[in-house]
Amino acid sequence: MLDTTSPGFAALIPRSVVATPTVNLDQKAGSIAAIGVTEPHQAGGIEVLIDGDDSLSTRILKRKTTQPDRQRRRPPWLMKMAAITASAPGRIDYYAQSLCPSTTTSVTFKRGTGETLPGFPSQYKGERVWTGSKWLDPNLEKSYIVQIDKDDLLEVENALRHFQGLNVPPGLLSRDTFPLPKGLSNRLRKVSQDCYNGRGFAIVRGISPDRFTDEENVLVFGGISSYIAPTRGFQDVHRELVTCHVLSEDMRPGSKEQNLRPAFTNGRLAFHTDVGDILALHTLGVSDTGGETMIASACQIYNEMAESRHDLIQELAQNWAFFHSQDYYTDGTPLLTNAPGDKLVFQFSRLPITGFRSQGANPTLPPPSEKRLEAMAKVEELAWKHAFPLPREPGDMAYINNLCLMHARSAFDVDKEGNPLPSKRHLVKLMLQDPELAWELPQHLGWYLERVYGPNQEDGGRTEKWQLSVKDESLPDGRIWAGSGALSNG
C-alpha cells in the first residue's frame, strides 16, 4: 500500500473525492493501487483521495492494459473498490515494549505442547539459527568479513574507470561492465551463498569512501553488489528508484512537516524487515555515538516462541494486513511462511500499526487485537535479546538476508535529554536478488516479487533511476530529502 502520508503523495493526485473508508481490491494483481488518506471525518469515517482516472495506478503498478480509451473510462481497479470498516485504535507508541495496557512481555511462558504449525517444522535447524552472542567472538570475524586488500582495491578502481569510460547510465552496472578478476569475483559470489544458504549475512570491508567521490562510491557499491546479487529492487512508490540514502533529517529545517519515518531520524529503529531478498547497506559515514545496525535470526525467534509461546506463533501465522507502504491483499498475508526446503520467511514491521510521532497508524488497516499486539511485542523483545550489532567501519558493505533476518538500529548522536545532534551517519541502501540462488516463494508473496523485481515498463522492460549523491544544487538547501519517495518498513 502507498505511503499516503509522504510529502509527495498529494502531488500525484489530480483531483480528490470524499468517500467512506475504501481500499482498492485487485486480487489478480494482489495490489492496492491508489488510495490516499487524510484526516478522519468527525463521524469516524476517513476522507479518501482517489485518482479520477487510471494515470496514478499506471504510474505505480506499470501494468499493461488492453482497455481502449482508458482516459474516458473508470479504471478496473476503481470498479473493484471494497469498503472496510476502520475504527482508529488508541495511539500506540512505536518505541513501547508493551503495546497496550493489558499486554506485557513478562508474562509466564506457557510451555509448548509439541504441536507444530501445518507445513512448518517443530524447530528450524542449520546455520540460519543463531544468537547474537555467538558472533561477538572476535575470532569469528574472518568467517563473515570479506577483506578487500590493496591489490583488490586497485582492481575495483580499474573496474570503476572501465565503467565510467563506457559513458552509460548506472542502470547498466553488471559483472560485464564492472569487470573484476576471477579470484575476487569468486569471493564476492560466496557472499551470496552465505546470505541465501548460510548464516544469512556478510560484510565486504576495505573500500575507503575517501578514495572516491560521492557519486563514485555509489557506483562502486553497485558494481561490487552485481557480483553478489545482480538484480536490483525498486525502492520507491513509482517503481523507478533503486538507491536510498539513509540519513537523519531530524535537525533539517522543515522536518516536522515531512512526517519522517523512524529510519530518517536519530532515534532507535524497531526490528523489522524491508521488501526484497537481500538488504545491502554501504556505510559512507559513521555516527560519533550509537547507530549500530542490529540483526537477529528469525529462525531463532521462531524456535523460542514455538517452544514457549506457541499461541503467539499461531497468531503470526494468520493473515495480517499490515504493509505500510506496499501493495497487499485486503485479507492480508501471513507474517510467517515456510518456503520449500524448510526456509523460514518472516516479513514483519510494527510501524504501520503503531504509527510514528505525529503520523498515526495507517487508518485503512483493521485495529490489531490484543493478542496481535502481544505477539508484536514478543517478537521485538526476543529480537533484541538475540541481536548482533554488525561491526562497522567507513566503507563497509553489509549484505543481509531480508527474508529470514530482521534488522534494527540503535539511537545515535543524541544529547542527554535524547535530542538529536548533528551526525555524519550516512548509509546507501540497495535491495538485491540473486536469480541463481533466490528462494522459491509461495503464491501469496507473488506481489512481492512483482513489485520489487518485476518490469516497470509497459513493454515489459525495466529501467532504473539512481541517486548517486544527496547533493542537488537545484533544491533550496542544496540536497535531496533522504529517503524521498522511498518505501520503507522502518
Tab-separated table of C-alpha atoms in Angstrom:
chain	number	residue	atom	x	y	z
A	1	MET	CA	0.000	0.000	0.000
A	2	LEU	CA	1.175	3.511	-0.698
A	3	ASP	CA	2.749	5.641	1.985
A	4	THR	CA	-0.115	8.067	1.688
A	5	THR	CA	1.373	10.494	4.199
A	6	SER	CA	4.583	11.005	2.240
A	7	PRO	CA	5.151	14.631	1.208
A	8	GLY	CA	4.968	13.863	-2.496
A	9	PHE	CA	1.838	11.760	-2.437
A	10	ALA	CA	-0.698	14.570	-2.650
A	11	ALA	CA	1.064	15.989	-5.670
A	12	LEU	CA	0.439	12.758	-7.555
A	13	ILE	CA	-3.324	13.046	-7.284
A	14	PRO	CA	-5.023	15.202	-9.911
A	15	ARG	CA	-8.319	15.548	-8.068
A	16	SER	CA	-9.929	14.321	-4.873
A	17	VAL	CA	-13.156	12.589	-3.993
A	18	VAL	CA	-14.523	12.346	-0.481
A	19	ALA	CA	-15.624	8.817	0.247
A	20	THR	CA	-16.151	6.331	3.004
A	21	PRO	CA	-13.089	4.279	4.025
A	22	THR	CA	-12.117	2.286	0.955
A	23	VAL	CA	-9.357	0.137	-0.403
A	24	ASN	CA	-8.765	-0.985	-3.945
A	25	LEU	CA	-9.197	-4.723	-4.238
A	26	ASP	CA	-7.402	-6.352	-7.119
A	27	GLN	CA	-6.955	-9.999	-6.221
A	28	LYS	CA	-5.410	-10.887	-9.534
A	29	ALA	CA	-2.692	-8.295	-9.175
A	30	GLY	CA	-2.639	-8.646	-5.392
A	31	SER	CA	-2.497	-4.927	-5.019
A	32	ILE	CA	-3.994	-1.780	-3.709
A	33	ALA	CA	-3.188	0.612	-6.483
A	34	ALA	CA	-4.130	4.062	-5.294
A	35	ILE	CA	-5.589	5.193	-2.040
A	36	GLY	CA	-4.786	8.335	-0.122
A	37	VAL	CA	-5.848	9.027	3.427
A	38	THR	CA	-6.106	12.431	5.037
A	39	GLU	CA	-7.703	13.384	8.336
A	40	PRO	CA	-10.597	11.292	9.707
A	41	HIS	CA	-14.098	12.741	9.457
A	42	GLN	CA	-15.740	13.754	12.710
A	43	ALA	CA	-18.247	10.976	12.230
A	44	GLY	CA	-15.472	8.424	12.311
A	45	GLY	CA	-15.109	7.927	8.576
A	46	ILE	CA	-11.987	8.564	6.536
A	47	GLU	CA	-11.536	11.068	3.753
A	48	VAL	CA	-10.063	9.153	0.836
A	49	LEU	CA	-8.313	10.790	-2.079
A	50	ILE	CA	-8.925	8.803	-5.235
A	51	ASP	CA	-7.366	9.389	-8.618
A	52	GLY	CA	-10.167	10.125	-11.060
A	53	ASP	CA	-8.515	8.291	-13.951
A	54	ASP	CA	-6.007	5.478	-14.039
A	55	SER	CA	-2.879	7.575	-14.506
A	56	LEU	CA	-1.713	7.160	-10.904
A	57	SER	CA	-2.460	3.453	-10.963
A	58	THR	CA	-0.499	3.088	-14.186
A	59	ARG	CA	2.450	5.066	-12.867
A	60	ILE	CA	2.615	2.996	-9.703
A	61	LEU	CA	1.970	-0.503	-10.988
A	62	LYS	CA	3.236	-0.022	-14.547
A	63	ARG	CA	0.870	-2.735	-15.722
A	64	LYS	CA	-0.280	-3.271	-19.279
A	65	THR	CA	-3.876	-2.541	-20.102
A	66	THR	CA	-5.924	-3.609	-23.102
A	67	GLN	CA	-8.815	-1.358	-22.199
A	68	PRO	CA	-9.405	1.141	-25.053
A	69	ASP	CA	-9.761	4.864	-24.483
A	70	ARG	CA	-8.763	4.381	-20.845
A	71	GLN	CA	-8.787	8.106	-20.062
A	72	ARG	CA	-12.571	8.200	-20.526
A	73	ARG	CA	-13.395	5.053	-18.612
A	74	ARG	CA	-13.328	4.309	-14.932
A	75	PRO	CA	-10.252	2.123	-14.453
A	76	PRO	CA	-10.714	-1.552	-13.461
A	77	TRP	CA	-9.173	-1.081	-10.022
A	78	LEU	CA	-11.641	1.680	-9.212
A	79	MET	CA	-14.557	-0.572	-10.206
A	80	LYS	CA	-13.402	-3.089	-7.615
A	81	MET	CA	-13.251	-0.819	-4.582
A	82	ALA	CA	-14.103	-2.718	-1.422
A	83	ALA	CA	-15.195	-0.862	1.676
A	84	ILE	CA	-13.673	-1.729	5.016
A	85	THR	CA	-14.570	-0.579	8.482
A	86	ALA	CA	-11.716	1.229	10.169
A	87	SER	CA	-12.021	2.267	13.764
A	88	ALA	CA	-8.992	4.176	14.928
A	89	PRO	CA	-7.306	2.389	17.856
A	90	GLY	CA	-5.747	4.347	20.678
A	91	ARG	CA	-2.330	5.768	19.906
A	92	ILE	CA	0.359	3.132	20.329
A	93	ASP	CA	3.935	4.206	20.977
A	94	TYR	CA	6.310	2.969	18.281
A	95	TYR	CA	9.057	2.583	20.884
A	96	ALA	CA	6.946	0.891	23.556
A	97	GLN	CA	7.950	-2.563	24.754
A	98	SER	CA	4.388	-3.322	25.823
A	99	LEU	CA	1.985	-2.141	23.145
A	100	CYS	CA	-1.214	-1.876	25.181
A	101	PRO	CA	-2.001	-1.617	28.912
A	102	SER	CA	-3.195	-5.198	29.275
A	103	THR	CA	-0.298	-6.622	27.270
A	104	THR	CA	3.031	-7.399	28.842
A	105	THR	CA	6.076	-9.222	27.606
A	106	SER	CA	6.897	-10.538	31.077
A	107	VAL	CA	4.001	-12.994	31.272
A	108	THR	CA	4.718	-16.507	32.453
A	109	PHE	CA	5.548	-18.617	29.423
A	110	LYS	CA	3.233	-21.441	28.547
A	111	ARG	CA	5.262	-24.471	27.601
A	112	GLY	CA	4.793	-25.849	24.104
A	113	THR	CA	2.591	-28.864	23.624
A	114	GLY	CA	4.711	-30.410	20.898
A	115	GLU	CA	2.243	-29.344	18.216
A	116	THR	CA	3.540	-27.696	15.063
A	117	LEU	CA	2.039	-25.302	12.595
A	118	PRO	CA	0.798	-27.040	9.441
A	119	GLY	CA	3.615	-27.058	6.920
A	120	PHE	CA	6.238	-25.875	9.434
A	121	PRO	CA	8.952	-27.867	11.234
A	122	SER	CA	8.749	-28.024	15.011
A	123	GLN	CA	12.152	-26.307	15.163
A	124	TYR	CA	14.375	-24.795	12.484
A	125	LYS	CA	17.939	-26.029	12.245
A	126	GLY	CA	21.069	-25.043	10.369
A	127	GLU	CA	23.303	-22.005	10.000
A	128	ARG	CA	20.417	-19.520	9.910
A	129	VAL	CA	19.633	-20.351	13.551
A	130	TRP	CA	21.930	-18.320	15.793
A	131	THR	CA	22.083	-15.968	18.745
A	132	GLY	CA	23.974	-12.695	18.622
A	133	SER	CA	26.305	-13.731	21.420
A	134	LYS	CA	27.896	-16.267	19.067
A	135	TRP	CA	29.120	-13.624	16.632
A	136	LEU	CA	30.572	-11.431	19.369
A	137	ASP	CA	33.570	-13.777	19.362
A	138	PRO	CA	36.255	-11.737	17.519
A	139	ASN	CA	37.776	-14.974	16.237
A	140	LEU	CA	34.715	-15.455	14.043
A	141	GLU	CA	35.015	-12.121	12.223
A	142	LYS	CA	37.023	-13.670	9.400
A	143	SER	CA	34.145	-16.043	8.702
A	144	TYR	CA	31.742	-13.270	7.741
A	145	ILE	CA	34.038	-10.427	6.631
A	146	VAL	CA	35.409	-10.400	3.083
A	147	GLN	CA	38.516	-8.241	3.262
A	148	ILE	CA	39.400	-6.108	0.250
A	149	ASP	CA	43.206	-5.742	0.249
A	150	LYS	CA	45.348	-3.220	-1.624
A	151	ASP	CA	45.552	-5.345	-4.769
A	152	ASP	CA	41.787	-5.889	-4.727
A	153	LEU	CA	41.202	-2.168	-4.262
A	154	LEU	CA	43.262	-1.407	-7.343
A	155	GLU	CA	41.159	-3.879	-9.321
A	156	VAL	CA	37.967	-2.247	-8.018
A	157	GLU	CA	39.235	1.174	-9.081
A	158	ASN	CA	40.149	-0.167	-12.529
A	159	ALA	CA	36.641	-1.612	-12.865
A	160	LEU	CA	35.164	1.770	-11.912
A	161	ARG	CA	37.269	3.587	-14.525
A	162	HIS	CA	36.263	0.990	-17.111
A	163	PHE	CA	32.588	1.568	-16.356
A	164	GLN	CA	32.967	5.338	-16.424
A	165	GLY	CA	34.725	5.049	-19.788
A	166	LEU	CA	31.667	3.327	-21.243
A	167	ASN	CA	29.636	6.509	-20.668
A	168	VAL	CA	26.468	4.530	-19.887
A	169	PRO	CA	23.884	5.043	-17.117
A	170	PRO	CA	24.280	3.354	-13.689
A	171	GLY	CA	21.403	1.014	-14.509
A	172	LEU	CA	23.805	-0.881	-16.777
A	173	LEU	CA	26.174	-1.778	-13.931
A	174	SER	CA	26.857	-5.504	-14.149
A	175	ARG	CA	29.659	-8.028	-13.966
A	176	ASP	CA	30.359	-7.328	-17.638
A	177	THR	CA	30.548	-3.545	-17.310
A	178	PHE	CA	32.343	-3.618	-13.935
A	179	PRO	CA	34.920	-6.385	-14.582
A	180	LEU	CA	36.787	-7.877	-11.623
A	181	PRO	CA	39.367	-10.709	-11.656
A	182	LYS	CA	38.207	-14.264	-11.056
A	183	GLY	CA	39.669	-14.587	-7.560
A	184	LEU	CA	37.884	-11.527	-6.182
A	185	SER	CA	34.760	-12.378	-8.153
A	186	ASN	CA	34.597	-15.827	-6.542
A	187	ARG	CA	34.980	-14.362	-3.042
A	188	LEU	CA	32.114	-11.975	-3.703
A	189	ARG	CA	29.949	-14.755	-5.129
A	190	LYS	CA	30.418	-16.625	-1.844
A	191	VAL	CA	28.698	-13.715	-0.070
A	192	SER	CA	25.514	-14.617	-1.951
A	193	GLN	CA	25.859	-18.232	-0.830
A	194	ASP	CA	26.317	-17.090	2.768
A	195	CYS	CA	23.207	-14.901	2.561
A	196	TYR	CA	20.874	-17.418	0.917
A	197	ASN	CA	22.218	-20.742	2.170
A	198	GLY	CA	24.405	-19.932	5.164
A	199	ARG	CA	24.264	-17.688	8.220
A	200	GLY	CA	22.331	-15.018	6.318
A	201	PHE	CA	24.786	-12.111	6.339
A	202	ALA	CA	28.279	-10.989	5.368
A	203	ILE	CA	30.369	-7.801	5.237
A	204	VAL	CA	32.677	-6.627	2.458
A	205	ARG	CA	35.352	-4.416	4.034
A	206	GLY	CA	38.236	-2.346	2.729
A	207	ILE	CA	36.643	0.212	0.396
A	208	SER	CA	37.631	3.624	1.753
A	209	PRO	CA	34.987	6.272	0.946
A	210	ASP	CA	37.725	8.948	0.963
A	211	ARG	CA	39.251	7.339	-2.122
A	212	PHE	CA	36.254	8.185	-4.313
A	213	THR	CA	33.747	10.960	-4.884
A	214	ASP	CA	30.180	10.648	-3.585
A	215	GLU	CA	28.947	9.501	-6.987
A	216	GLU	CA	31.814	7.058	-7.434
A	217	ASN	CA	31.172	5.456	-4.046
A	218	VAL	CA	27.623	4.589	-5.093
A	219	LEU	CA	28.850	3.218	-8.437
A	220	VAL	CA	31.456	1.069	-6.671
A	221	PHE	CA	28.736	-0.200	-4.322
A	222	GLY	CA	26.545	-1.105	-7.291
A	223	GLY	CA	29.410	-2.715	-9.174
A	224	ILE	CA	30.543	-4.906	-6.278
A	225	SER	CA	26.933	-5.791	-5.470
A	226	SER	CA	26.386	-7.019	-9.038
A	227	TYR	CA	28.686	-9.943	-8.223
A	228	ILE	CA	26.750	-10.786	-5.065
A	229	ALA	CA	23.176	-10.394	-6.305
A	230	PRO	CA	22.828	-8.787	-9.739
A	231	THR	CA	19.114	-7.907	-9.744
A	232	ARG	CA	18.318	-4.612	-8.058
A	233	GLY	CA	14.932	-3.897	-6.465
A	234	PHE	CA	12.812	-0.774	-6.695
A	235	GLN	CA	12.562	1.269	-3.500
A	236	ASP	CA	10.039	3.982	-4.326
A	237	VAL	CA	6.322	4.335	-4.982
A	238	HIS	CA	6.918	4.880	-8.691
A	239	ARG	CA	8.959	1.674	-9.038
A	240	GLU	CA	11.918	3.506	-10.553
A	241	LEU	CA	14.444	4.309	-7.820
A	242	VAL	CA	16.920	1.590	-6.809
A	243	THR	CA	19.039	3.618	-4.371
A	244	CYS	CA	18.064	5.033	-0.990
A	245	HIS	CA	20.255	7.338	1.107
A	246	VAL	CA	19.684	6.809	4.828
A	247	LEU	CA	20.483	9.943	6.841
A	248	SER	CA	18.813	11.650	9.753
A	249	GLU	CA	16.604	14.592	8.812
A	250	ASP	CA	15.748	15.390	12.442
A	251	MET	CA	17.638	18.690	12.511
A	252	ARG	CA	16.830	19.796	8.991
A	253	PRO	CA	14.503	22.820	8.634
A	254	GLY	CA	11.020	21.656	7.716
A	255	SER	CA	11.470	18.173	9.138
A	256	LYS	CA	8.327	18.425	11.266
A	257	GLU	CA	6.245	18.862	8.128
A	258	GLN	CA	7.803	15.832	6.445
A	259	ASN	CA	6.211	13.126	8.660
A	260	LEU	CA	9.559	11.366	8.916
A	261	ARG	CA	9.740	7.615	9.230
A	262	PRO	CA	11.999	6.303	12.016
A	263	ALA	CA	14.788	5.375	9.576
A	264	PHE	CA	15.383	9.056	8.794
A	265	THR	CA	15.713	10.236	12.393
A	266	ASN	CA	18.390	9.884	15.092
A	267	GLY	CA	16.142	7.543	17.029
A	268	ARG	CA	16.141	3.818	17.534
A	269	LEU	CA	14.660	1.595	14.843
A	270	ALA	CA	12.436	-1.281	15.962
A	271	PHE	CA	13.133	-4.691	14.451
A	272	HIS	CA	11.541	-5.155	11.050
A	273	THR	CA	12.093	-6.412	7.521
A	274	ASP	CA	12.038	-4.391	4.314
A	275	VAL	CA	10.865	-5.614	0.907
A	276	GLY	CA	13.358	-7.698	-1.054
A	277	ASP	CA	15.680	-10.698	-0.791
A	278	ILE	CA	18.965	-9.129	0.279
A	279	LEU	CA	19.301	-5.812	2.086
A	280	ALA	CA	22.612	-4.177	1.189
A	281	LEU	CA	23.964	-1.226	3.209
A	282	HIS	CA	27.062	0.769	2.281
A	283	THR	CA	28.463	2.867	5.148
A	284	LEU	CA	29.672	6.221	3.845
A	285	GLY	CA	29.656	7.980	7.219
A	286	VAL	CA	29.683	6.713	10.823
A	287	SER	CA	27.961	8.353	13.790
A	288	ASP	CA	30.009	9.522	16.764
A	289	THR	CA	27.866	7.502	19.172
A	290	GLY	CA	25.391	4.678	18.628
A	291	GLY	CA	23.855	3.952	15.249
A	292	GLU	CA	24.735	0.259	15.139
A	293	THR	CA	22.816	-1.858	12.623
A	294	MET	CA	21.395	-4.772	14.616
A	295	ILE	CA	20.396	-8.073	13.043
A	296	ALA	CA	18.552	-11.047	14.522
A	297	SER	CA	17.746	-14.551	13.325
A	298	ALA	CA	14.027	-15.005	12.699
A	299	CYS	CA	14.617	-18.772	12.947
A	300	GLN	CA	15.940	-18.351	16.494
A	301	ILE	CA	12.959	-16.189	17.409
A	302	TYR	CA	10.563	-18.716	15.888
A	303	ASN	CA	12.161	-21.624	17.748
A	304	GLU	CA	11.962	-19.876	21.107
A	305	MET	CA	8.373	-18.749	20.581
A	306	ALA	CA	7.314	-22.161	19.274
A	307	GLU	CA	8.654	-23.751	22.445
A	308	SER	CA	7.304	-21.290	24.970
A	309	ARG	CA	4.504	-19.275	23.341
A	310	HIS	CA	3.009	-21.418	20.629
A	311	ASP	CA	-0.169	-19.337	20.801
A	312	LEU	CA	1.739	-16.282	19.549
A	313	ILE	CA	3.353	-18.287	16.746
A	314	GLN	CA	-0.126	-19.316	15.663
A	315	GLU	CA	-1.162	-15.670	15.659
A	316	LEU	CA	1.811	-14.651	13.499
A	317	ALA	CA	0.935	-17.373	11.007
A	318	GLN	CA	-2.539	-15.890	10.417
A	319	ASN	CA	-3.254	-13.365	7.684
A	320	TRP	CA	-2.185	-9.847	8.632
A	321	ALA	CA	-2.923	-6.755	6.577
A	322	PHE	CA	-0.003	-4.691	7.777
A	323	PHE	CA	2.189	-3.484	4.932
A	324	HIS	CA	2.817	0.205	5.485
A	325	SER	CA	3.810	1.326	2.033
A	326	GLN	CA	3.426	-1.712	-0.169
A	327	ASP	CA	0.555	-3.344	-2.005
A	328	TYR	CA	-1.219	-6.105	-0.092
A	329	TYR	CA	-4.240	-8.357	-0.301
A	330	THR	CA	-7.111	-6.889	1.678
A	331	ASP	CA	-7.476	-10.121	3.627
A	332	GLY	CA	-3.771	-9.956	4.442
A	333	THR	CA	-0.840	-12.318	4.171
A	334	PRO	CA	0.817	-14.439	6.874
A	335	LEU	CA	3.835	-12.909	8.556
A	336	LEU	CA	5.332	-16.393	8.770
A	337	THR	CA	5.820	-18.595	5.705
A	338	ASN	CA	7.722	-21.856	5.361
A	339	ALA	CA	9.236	-21.791	1.870
A	340	PRO	CA	10.264	-25.058	0.155
A	341	GLY	CA	13.279	-26.641	1.815
A	342	ASP	CA	12.230	-25.503	5.299
A	343	LYS	CA	13.264	-21.906	4.701
A	344	LEU	CA	11.535	-19.566	7.136
A	345	VAL	CA	10.302	-16.339	5.567
A	346	PHE	CA	9.342	-13.774	8.202
A	347	GLN	CA	8.058	-10.399	6.975
A	348	PHE	CA	7.259	-8.006	9.793
A	349	SER	CA	7.043	-4.369	10.874
A	350	ARG	CA	5.301	-2.626	13.750
A	351	LEU	CA	5.373	0.794	12.070
A	352	PRO	CA	2.055	0.618	10.148
A	353	ILE	CA	0.236	-0.498	13.295
A	354	THR	CA	1.837	1.890	15.774
A	355	GLY	CA	2.467	4.852	13.521
A	356	PHE	CA	5.290	7.241	14.393
A	357	ARG	CA	5.312	10.649	16.079
A	358	SER	CA	2.517	12.791	14.634
A	359	GLN	CA	1.743	10.201	11.980
A	360	GLY	CA	-0.732	7.757	13.461
A	361	ALA	CA	-1.378	4.181	12.480
A	362	ASN	CA	-2.476	3.552	8.921
A	363	PRO	CA	-6.253	4.082	9.241
A	364	THR	CA	-7.077	1.713	6.383
A	365	LEU	CA	-5.753	-1.234	8.389
A	366	PRO	CA	-8.019	-3.079	10.816
A	367	PRO	CA	-7.289	-2.405	14.505
A	368	PRO	CA	-5.000	-5.095	15.952
A	369	SER	CA	-6.258	-7.444	18.628
A	370	GLU	CA	-4.515	-7.596	21.990
A	371	LYS	CA	-3.141	-10.998	21.002
A	372	ARG	CA	-1.516	-9.445	17.966
A	373	LEU	CA	-0.090	-6.611	19.995
A	374	GLU	CA	1.348	-9.168	22.385
A	375	ALA	CA	2.860	-11.136	19.502
A	376	MET	CA	4.440	-7.978	18.113
A	377	ALA	CA	5.890	-7.072	21.495
A	378	LYS	CA	7.292	-10.567	21.987
A	379	VAL	CA	8.991	-10.509	18.583
A	380	GLU	CA	10.668	-7.205	19.488
A	381	GLU	CA	11.752	-8.494	22.901
A	382	LEU	CA	13.304	-11.684	21.544
A	383	ALA	CA	14.922	-9.922	18.601
A	384	TRP	CA	16.803	-7.550	20.906
A	385	LYS	CA	17.638	-10.423	23.238
A	386	HIS	CA	19.368	-12.323	20.420
A	387	ALA	CA	20.577	-9.332	18.362
A	388	PHE	CA	24.031	-8.961	16.884
A	389	PRO	CA	25.424	-5.445	16.247
A	390	LEU	CA	27.169	-5.567	12.894
A	391	PRO	CA	30.757	-4.297	13.075
A	392	ARG	CA	31.021	-1.057	11.132
A	393	GLU	CA	33.796	0.906	9.573
A	394	PRO	CA	33.585	3.608	6.899
A	395	GLY	CA	33.235	1.842	3.559
A	396	ASP	CA	31.739	-1.375	4.933
A	397	MET	CA	29.163	-3.048	2.701
A	398	ALA	CA	26.784	-5.256	4.670
A	399	TYR	CA	24.618	-7.875	2.932
A	400	ILE	CA	21.682	-9.226	4.948
A	401	ASN	CA	19.095	-11.867	4.056
A	402	ASN	CA	15.916	-9.825	4.430
A	403	LEU	CA	13.678	-12.902	4.217
A	404	CYS	CA	14.912	-14.643	7.359
A	405	LEU	CA	16.835	-11.979	9.301
A	406	MET	CA	15.304	-8.923	10.925
A	407	HIS	CA	17.203	-5.681	11.375
A	408	ALA	CA	17.024	-2.654	13.655
A	409	ARG	CA	19.218	0.246	14.720
A	410	SER	CA	20.299	1.809	17.974
A	411	ALA	CA	19.755	5.541	18.543
A	412	PHE	CA	22.713	7.716	17.602
A	413	ASP	CA	24.186	11.148	18.222
A	414	VAL	CA	21.685	12.389	20.811
A	415	ASP	CA	22.258	14.560	23.885
A	416	LYS	CA	21.487	13.614	27.489
A	417	GLU	CA	17.836	14.561	27.013
A	418	GLY	CA	17.570	12.452	23.877
A	419	ASN	CA	17.527	15.414	21.491
A	420	PRO	CA	19.199	14.877	18.109
A	421	LEU	CA	22.667	16.209	17.411
A	422	PRO	CA	24.362	16.765	14.040
A	423	SER	CA	25.533	13.424	12.680
A	424	LYS	CA	27.842	12.108	9.954
A	425	ARG	CA	25.963	8.795	9.752
A	426	HIS	CA	25.182	8.062	6.103
A	427	LEU	CA	24.226	4.722	4.560
A	428	VAL	CA	23.303	3.902	0.977
A	429	LYS	CA	20.776	1.101	0.609
A	430	LEU	CA	20.123	-1.371	-2.208
A	431	MET	CA	17.602	-4.233	-2.278
A	432	LEU	CA	19.047	-7.147	-4.221
A	433	GLN	CA	18.197	-10.573	-5.573
A	434	ASP	CA	20.402	-13.351	-6.948
A	435	PRO	CA	18.317	-15.264	-9.541
A	436	GLU	CA	20.665	-18.242	-9.258
A	437	LEU	CA	20.030	-18.710	-5.531
A	438	ALA	CA	16.693	-16.967	-4.902
A	439	TRP	CA	14.252	-18.918	-2.766
A	440	GLU	CA	11.022	-20.208	-4.204
A	441	LEU	CA	8.333	-18.134	-2.515
A	442	PRO	CA	4.689	-19.180	-2.134
A	443	GLN	CA	1.958	-17.717	-4.321
A	444	HIS	CA	0.699	-15.280	-1.693
A	445	LEU	CA	4.023	-13.433	-1.900
A	446	GLY	CA	3.882	-13.185	-5.687
A	447	TRP	CA	3.131	-9.462	-5.468
A	448	TYR	CA	6.376	-9.123	-3.525
A	449	LEU	CA	8.497	-10.340	-6.429
A	450	GLU	CA	6.494	-8.372	-8.983
A	451	ARG	CA	6.574	-5.118	-7.056
A	452	VAL	CA	10.292	-5.121	-6.303
A	453	TYR	CA	11.964	-7.008	-9.132
A	454	GLY	CA	9.442	-7.053	-11.964
A	455	PRO	CA	9.391	-4.862	-15.084
A	456	ASN	CA	8.305	-1.255	-14.793
A	457	GLN	CA	7.677	-0.503	-18.453
A	458	GLU	CA	4.526	-1.272	-20.446
A	459	ASP	CA	6.598	-3.196	-22.996
A	460	GLY	CA	7.917	-5.481	-20.237
A	461	GLY	CA	11.216	-3.653	-19.974
A	462	ARG	CA	12.914	-2.338	-16.879
A	463	THR	CA	14.622	0.999	-16.282
A	464	GLU	CA	16.363	2.187	-13.126
A	465	LYS	CA	16.745	5.588	-11.532
A	466	TRP	CA	19.800	6.168	-9.339
A	467	GLN	CA	20.552	8.933	-6.860
A	468	LEU	CA	24.343	8.973	-6.840
A	469	SER	CA	24.520	11.753	-4.268
A	470	VAL	CA	22.281	13.583	-1.824
A	471	LYS	CA	23.631	16.856	-3.183
A	472	ASP	CA	21.325	18.726	-5.551
A	473	GLU	CA	22.072	22.389	-6.252
A	474	SER	CA	18.652	22.844	-7.832
A	475	LEU	CA	16.968	22.417	-4.444
A	476	PRO	CA	16.696	25.223	-1.835
A	477	ASP	CA	19.245	23.848	0.613
A	478	GLY	CA	21.364	22.026	-1.916
A	479	ARG	CA	20.390	18.417	-1.353
A	480	ILE	CA	17.587	15.915	-1.634
A	481	TRP	CA	15.493	14.742	1.286
A	482	ALA	CA	16.897	11.392	2.421
A	483	GLY	CA	14.595	8.551	1.510
A	484	SER	CA	12.411	10.863	-0.558
A	485	GLY	CA	9.687	8.721	-2.054
A	486	ALA	CA	11.298	5.524	-0.796
A	487	LEU	CA	9.330	2.574	0.521
A	488	SER	CA	10.415	1.532	3.987
A	489	ASN	CA	9.031	-0.565	6.816
A	490	GLY	CA	11.245	1.205	9.327
